[in-house]
């Protein structure tokens, strides 16, 4: 039995944090010993971590001190493999390992593209600019899409032989079970009655909700659907201002973050991703998992890989509200069957992706 350690900054509500918890739970379910380490033990996805997985919070006073705290923890629990993802965790993981006189393999992973025209957290910047060294000091560097692999190799000089693409997973069983729940109270009016188009993600520049809202404004008068945007973020006031400017307060709904979005995915007539770029695009496979049709921008990152270059959902140019509106209109008129979409989601099933991670632990390098 192997001992796997997962390390992230905290349990934020993003897809990468959720994936880390899902993989840890699956590794434990497969009979492995699993530990979970965070800098601080808060955030909405903490509730998803299996109760039998030990949770350690470093609570560092500084980023520098986290290296020594992490190293001390490694000496105590002696894992065989470490998965470090997000923020400065790849750096802390690699340096903490170098200070630890035990045999342990560090696997770092990158979950988003470096896109200089949008705000990028300082930790992510440092981790990207350090990847040339980090990739050579670690056992393997996981990229969640081919575009990230290319970006790290060509623009940040990561070790090509250490790079490996492994897509993010979806828990099909969880998606099916949770999608049977009632819609959240803020959306009760859509329970089997009113129709809506759905978008899910942080309210940030990366998601480009203004283009989506303008696309919806083009066609809202010819359809009964409302637009529902799940998420929270720094641009919420800007988005609400645009909705008001376009006089669509009664047609665009912003219910905030939802711990269980799957009933909303299932009830939606269509899921739309309007992003400027994505690392992978977890929300796309979550929509496919419950049989909901998808329209996405053909942005850098994972969407075109998930949708097989348009086979499983229309792709439109980034920032083109006219093309996005037309793709929404055409997909609502002629959607792919739920069976076809769910079959595609099966390619990203949690057990399959977890097996790929276990395989690199044994075979890579």
XYZ file of C-alpha atoms in Angstrom:
365
model
C 0.000 0.000 0.000
C 1.320 3.419 -1.005
C 0.993 6.650 0.959
C -0.081 9.672 -1.104
C -0.032 13.258 0.162
C -2.043 16.050 -1.474
C -1.048 19.670 -0.868
C -3.047 22.793 -1.835
C -3.217 26.321 -0.324
C -6.779 25.988 1.046
C -10.210 24.642 0.124
C -11.259 27.461 -2.213
C -14.367 27.046 -4.336
C -12.521 26.556 -7.615
C -12.354 23.519 -9.866
C -8.683 22.735 -9.158
C -9.312 22.536 -5.406
C -12.330 20.330 -5.969
C -10.294 18.016 -8.214
C -7.593 17.626 -5.547
C -10.223 16.543 -3.009
C -11.884 14.186 -5.503
C -8.578 12.480 -6.325
C -7.637 12.153 -2.652
C -11.009 10.563 -1.893
C -10.668 8.166 -4.832
C -7.115 7.148 -3.862
C -8.377 6.402 -0.357
C -11.341 4.481 -1.753
C -8.883 2.381 -3.791
C -7.250 1.220 -0.555
C -4.279 3.602 -0.425
C -3.090 5.597 2.564
C -3.839 9.286 1.922
C -3.044 12.516 3.769
C -4.182 16.029 2.892
C -2.177 19.177 3.664
C -3.271 22.810 3.377
C -1.800 26.118 4.434
C -5.091 26.929 6.106
C -8.085 24.661 6.667
C -10.960 26.767 5.363
C -13.018 27.108 2.205
C -16.224 25.578 0.807
C -14.642 22.386 -0.558
C -13.376 21.299 2.867
C -16.727 19.584 3.442
C -16.074 17.281 0.463
C -12.938 15.662 1.932
C -13.592 12.117 3.171
C -13.705 11.933 6.970
C -11.128 9.123 7.134
C -8.406 11.208 5.402
C -6.108 12.963 7.906
C -6.044 16.738 7.376
C -2.990 18.820 8.356
C -2.981 22.644 8.373
C 0.448 24.293 8.274
C -0.831 27.769 9.240
C 2.474 29.389 8.202
C 3.323 32.875 9.387
C 5.080 33.548 6.072
C 5.481 31.781 2.734
C 9.099 31.145 3.648
C 8.185 29.420 6.911
C 5.771 27.116 5.068
C 8.785 25.388 3.462
C 10.177 24.349 6.839
C 6.758 23.453 8.250
C 6.087 21.271 5.218
C 9.505 19.613 5.515
C 8.896 18.831 9.198
C 5.517 17.315 8.347
C 7.098 15.100 5.669
C 9.529 13.708 8.231
C 6.592 12.898 10.482
C 4.185 11.189 8.055
C 6.713 9.869 5.458
C 4.580 9.712 2.272
C 5.726 7.919 -0.865
C 4.343 10.527 -3.285
C 3.392 14.183 -2.953
C 0.937 15.963 -5.257
C 1.446 19.753 -5.084
C -0.881 22.080 -6.924
C -1.930 25.737 -6.986
C -0.261 28.928 -5.835
C 3.163 28.493 -4.284
C 2.536 24.849 -3.334
C 4.746 23.429 -6.131
C 7.643 25.558 -4.857
C 7.015 24.716 -1.194
C 6.644 21.037 -2.052
C 9.875 20.798 -4.025
C 11.977 22.832 -1.574
C 10.440 21.108 1.444
C 11.328 17.763 -0.114
C 14.951 18.865 -0.647
C 15.212 19.577 3.086
C 13.812 16.170 3.996
C 16.122 13.108 4.202
C 13.455 10.614 3.110
C 12.661 8.969 -0.213
C 9.595 10.686 -1.627
C 8.601 11.669 -5.159
C 7.123 15.124 -5.751
C 4.570 15.545 -8.538
C 3.669 19.145 -9.305
C 0.741 20.177 -11.480
C -0.408 23.255 -13.365
C -4.091 24.006 -13.817
C -4.246 27.237 -15.759
C -2.526 29.020 -18.593
C -0.341 32.030 -17.949
C -2.383 34.757 -19.631
C -0.611 38.111 -19.171
C -3.567 40.272 -20.272
C -5.646 39.277 -17.235
C -4.946 39.590 -13.485
C -2.815 36.661 -12.286
C -2.231 35.859 -8.586
C 1.354 36.464 -7.497
C 1.799 32.849 -6.386
C 0.776 31.575 -9.820
C 3.209 33.992 -11.498
C 6.114 32.838 -9.358
C 5.238 29.155 -9.871
C 5.167 29.636 -13.651
C 8.446 31.531 -13.814
C 10.017 28.854 -11.585
C 8.762 25.852 -13.549
C 11.994 25.457 -15.540
C 13.798 24.595 -12.299
C 10.860 22.985 -10.507
C 10.162 20.562 -13.350
C 13.760 19.332 -13.198
C 13.781 18.941 -9.423
C 10.424 17.140 -9.276
C 9.506 13.651 -10.425
C 6.802 14.723 -12.874
C 4.904 17.844 -13.928
C 1.221 17.246 -14.691
C -0.591 19.534 -17.140
C -4.388 19.374 -17.294
C -4.485 20.229 -21.012
C -2.191 20.042 -24.018
C -2.125 23.840 -24.284
C -0.682 24.080 -20.767
C 1.943 21.481 -21.683
C 2.932 23.529 -24.750
C 2.949 26.780 -22.762
C 5.188 25.407 -20.010
C 7.562 23.763 -22.489
C 7.866 26.542 -25.062
C 7.383 29.720 -23.021
C 8.697 28.736 -19.591
C 11.333 26.142 -20.596
C 9.973 23.308 -18.448
C 11.677 19.941 -18.891
C 9.821 18.379 -21.827
C 10.544 14.810 -20.709
C 9.001 15.505 -17.293
C 5.702 16.892 -18.659
C 2.593 14.715 -18.716
C -0.976 15.613 -19.736
C -3.689 14.218 -17.471
C -7.167 15.678 -17.796
C -9.277 16.607 -14.806
C -11.893 14.055 -13.727
C -15.619 14.104 -13.095
C -17.248 11.879 -10.499
C -20.085 10.452 -12.588
C -21.746 8.734 -9.638
C -21.666 11.922 -7.581
C -22.939 14.010 -10.496
C -25.871 11.652 -11.038
C -26.802 11.461 -7.330
C -26.436 15.152 -6.579
C -28.274 16.199 -9.745
C -31.438 14.541 -8.367
C -31.621 17.049 -5.519
C -33.957 20.038 -5.653
C -32.751 23.288 -7.112
C -31.472 25.827 -4.571
C -34.159 28.042 -3.064
C -33.054 31.045 -5.122
C -33.910 29.074 -8.289
C -37.118 27.320 -7.214
C -39.099 29.085 -9.911
C -37.188 26.968 -12.475
C -38.116 23.619 -10.872
C -39.778 21.970 -13.886
C -41.263 25.256 -15.092
C -39.259 28.164 -16.475
C -36.311 27.434 -18.770
C -32.808 28.819 -18.471
C -29.311 28.886 -19.970
C -26.509 28.319 -17.468
C -22.969 29.586 -16.885
C -20.827 28.585 -13.893
C -17.533 30.048 -12.668
C -15.870 32.806 -10.719
C -16.995 36.322 -11.611
C -13.620 37.350 -12.966
C -12.187 38.794 -16.171
C -11.087 35.320 -17.340
C -14.697 34.122 -17.664
C -15.716 37.102 -19.867
C -19.325 37.265 -18.710
C -19.885 40.617 -20.470
C -19.621 38.831 -23.843
C -22.077 36.170 -22.666
C -24.539 38.773 -21.386
C -24.335 40.753 -24.623
C -24.855 37.537 -26.609
C -27.916 36.728 -24.513
C -29.205 40.275 -24.990
C -29.116 39.742 -28.754
C -31.543 36.804 -28.607
C -33.414 37.032 -25.278
C -36.552 38.506 -26.865
C -37.022 35.466 -29.123
C -36.797 32.773 -26.433
C -38.401 31.979 -23.076
C -35.069 31.184 -21.409
C -33.439 33.252 -18.701
C -29.674 33.356 -18.128
C -28.405 31.999 -14.785
C -24.775 32.644 -13.761
C -23.526 30.697 -10.743
C -20.448 32.025 -8.971
C -18.976 34.838 -6.965
C -16.031 37.115 -7.517
C -14.509 40.555 -7.735
C -16.439 41.660 -10.840
C -19.940 40.995 -9.527
C -20.825 44.698 -9.285
C -19.552 45.331 -12.840
C -21.623 42.444 -14.159
C -24.753 43.620 -12.359
C -24.169 47.125 -13.738
C -24.028 45.760 -17.308
C -27.212 43.755 -16.741
C -28.932 46.924 -15.512
C -27.578 48.950 -18.434
C -29.136 46.430 -20.833
C -32.431 46.432 -18.847
C -32.278 42.673 -18.261
C -32.522 42.525 -14.456
C -35.525 40.201 -14.743
C -33.825 37.862 -17.233
C -30.263 37.488 -15.858
C -30.045 35.777 -12.460
C -26.909 35.698 -10.246
C -27.583 33.349 -7.296
C -23.930 33.257 -6.139
C -21.762 30.208 -5.380
C -23.563 26.870 -5.001
C -21.947 23.972 -3.128
C -23.983 21.532 -5.227
C -24.387 22.871 -8.790
C -25.451 19.549 -10.334
C -29.258 20.037 -10.004
C -28.769 23.355 -11.796
C -26.681 21.707 -14.531
C -29.393 19.071 -15.067
C -32.260 21.569 -15.133
C -30.534 23.873 -17.628
C -31.450 23.732 -21.304
C -27.886 24.653 -22.256
C -24.540 25.314 -20.595
C -22.346 28.124 -21.972
C -18.664 28.816 -21.303
C -17.560 32.262 -22.502
C -13.990 32.267 -21.153
C -10.998 34.087 -22.629
C -8.844 31.118 -21.578
C -9.139 28.001 -19.421
C -6.713 25.553 -17.931
C -9.117 22.698 -18.512
C -12.780 23.592 -18.074
C -14.193 21.286 -15.369
C -17.631 22.826 -15.700
C -17.910 21.514 -19.260
C -17.524 17.872 -18.232
C -19.870 18.458 -15.286
C -22.513 19.628 -17.755
C -21.843 16.686 -20.082
C -22.065 14.278 -17.129
C -25.758 15.092 -16.612
C -26.521 15.269 -20.336
C -26.715 19.050 -20.743
C -25.645 20.449 -24.156
C -22.639 22.787 -24.240
C -21.509 25.832 -26.201
C -18.009 27.172 -25.533
C -15.516 29.682 -26.782
C -12.638 28.119 -28.670
C -10.287 29.626 -26.120
C -6.749 28.500 -25.272
C -6.855 25.541 -22.886
C -9.021 22.486 -22.443
C -12.497 23.244 -23.895
C -11.661 22.255 -27.471
C -10.069 19.032 -26.172
C -13.088 18.137 -24.063
C -15.487 18.908 -26.915
C -13.229 17.171 -29.487
C -12.932 20.288 -31.655
C -16.698 20.762 -31.872
C -17.920 17.168 -32.029
C -19.632 17.374 -28.647
C -20.523 21.074 -28.570
C -20.214 24.178 -30.710
C -17.050 26.277 -30.422
C -17.014 30.003 -31.202
C -14.303 32.690 -31.300
C -13.355 34.389 -28.019
C -15.091 37.710 -27.368
C -17.554 37.390 -30.292
C -21.018 37.935 -28.818
C -22.714 37.643 -32.219
C -21.189 34.203 -32.906
C -21.944 33.098 -29.358
C -25.577 34.151 -29.683
C -25.924 32.213 -32.942
C -24.340 29.093 -31.444
C -26.751 29.276 -28.489
C -29.700 29.649 -30.853
C -28.652 26.718 -33.048
C -27.847 24.406 -30.141
C -31.193 25.050 -28.434
C -32.925 24.169 -31.704
C -30.875 21.031 -32.364
C -29.070 19.739 -29.245
C -27.036 16.537 -29.092
C -28.687 13.716 -27.167
C -28.003 13.330 -23.465
C -26.718 9.797 -24.124
C -23.996 11.017 -26.498
C -22.926 13.748 -24.084
C -22.819 11.424 -21.074
C -20.829 8.864 -23.040
C -18.227 11.559 -23.719
C -18.155 12.498 -20.018
C -17.272 8.869 -19.311
C -13.865 9.468 -20.885
C -13.080 11.690 -17.887
C -14.498 9.394 -15.201
C -12.842 9.785 -11.811
C -11.647 6.184 -11.560
C -9.993 6.389 -15.002
C -8.181 9.641 -14.213
C -7.103 8.419 -10.766
C -5.617 5.343 -12.449
C -3.584 7.607 -14.741
C -2.173 9.416 -11.705
C -1.322 6.112 -10.049
C 0.351 4.972 -13.276
C 2.689 7.972 -13.473
C 3.732 7.305 -9.881
C 4.950 3.865 -10.938
C 6.018 4.336 -14.554
C 7.015 7.945 -15.200
C 10.516 9.282 -15.230
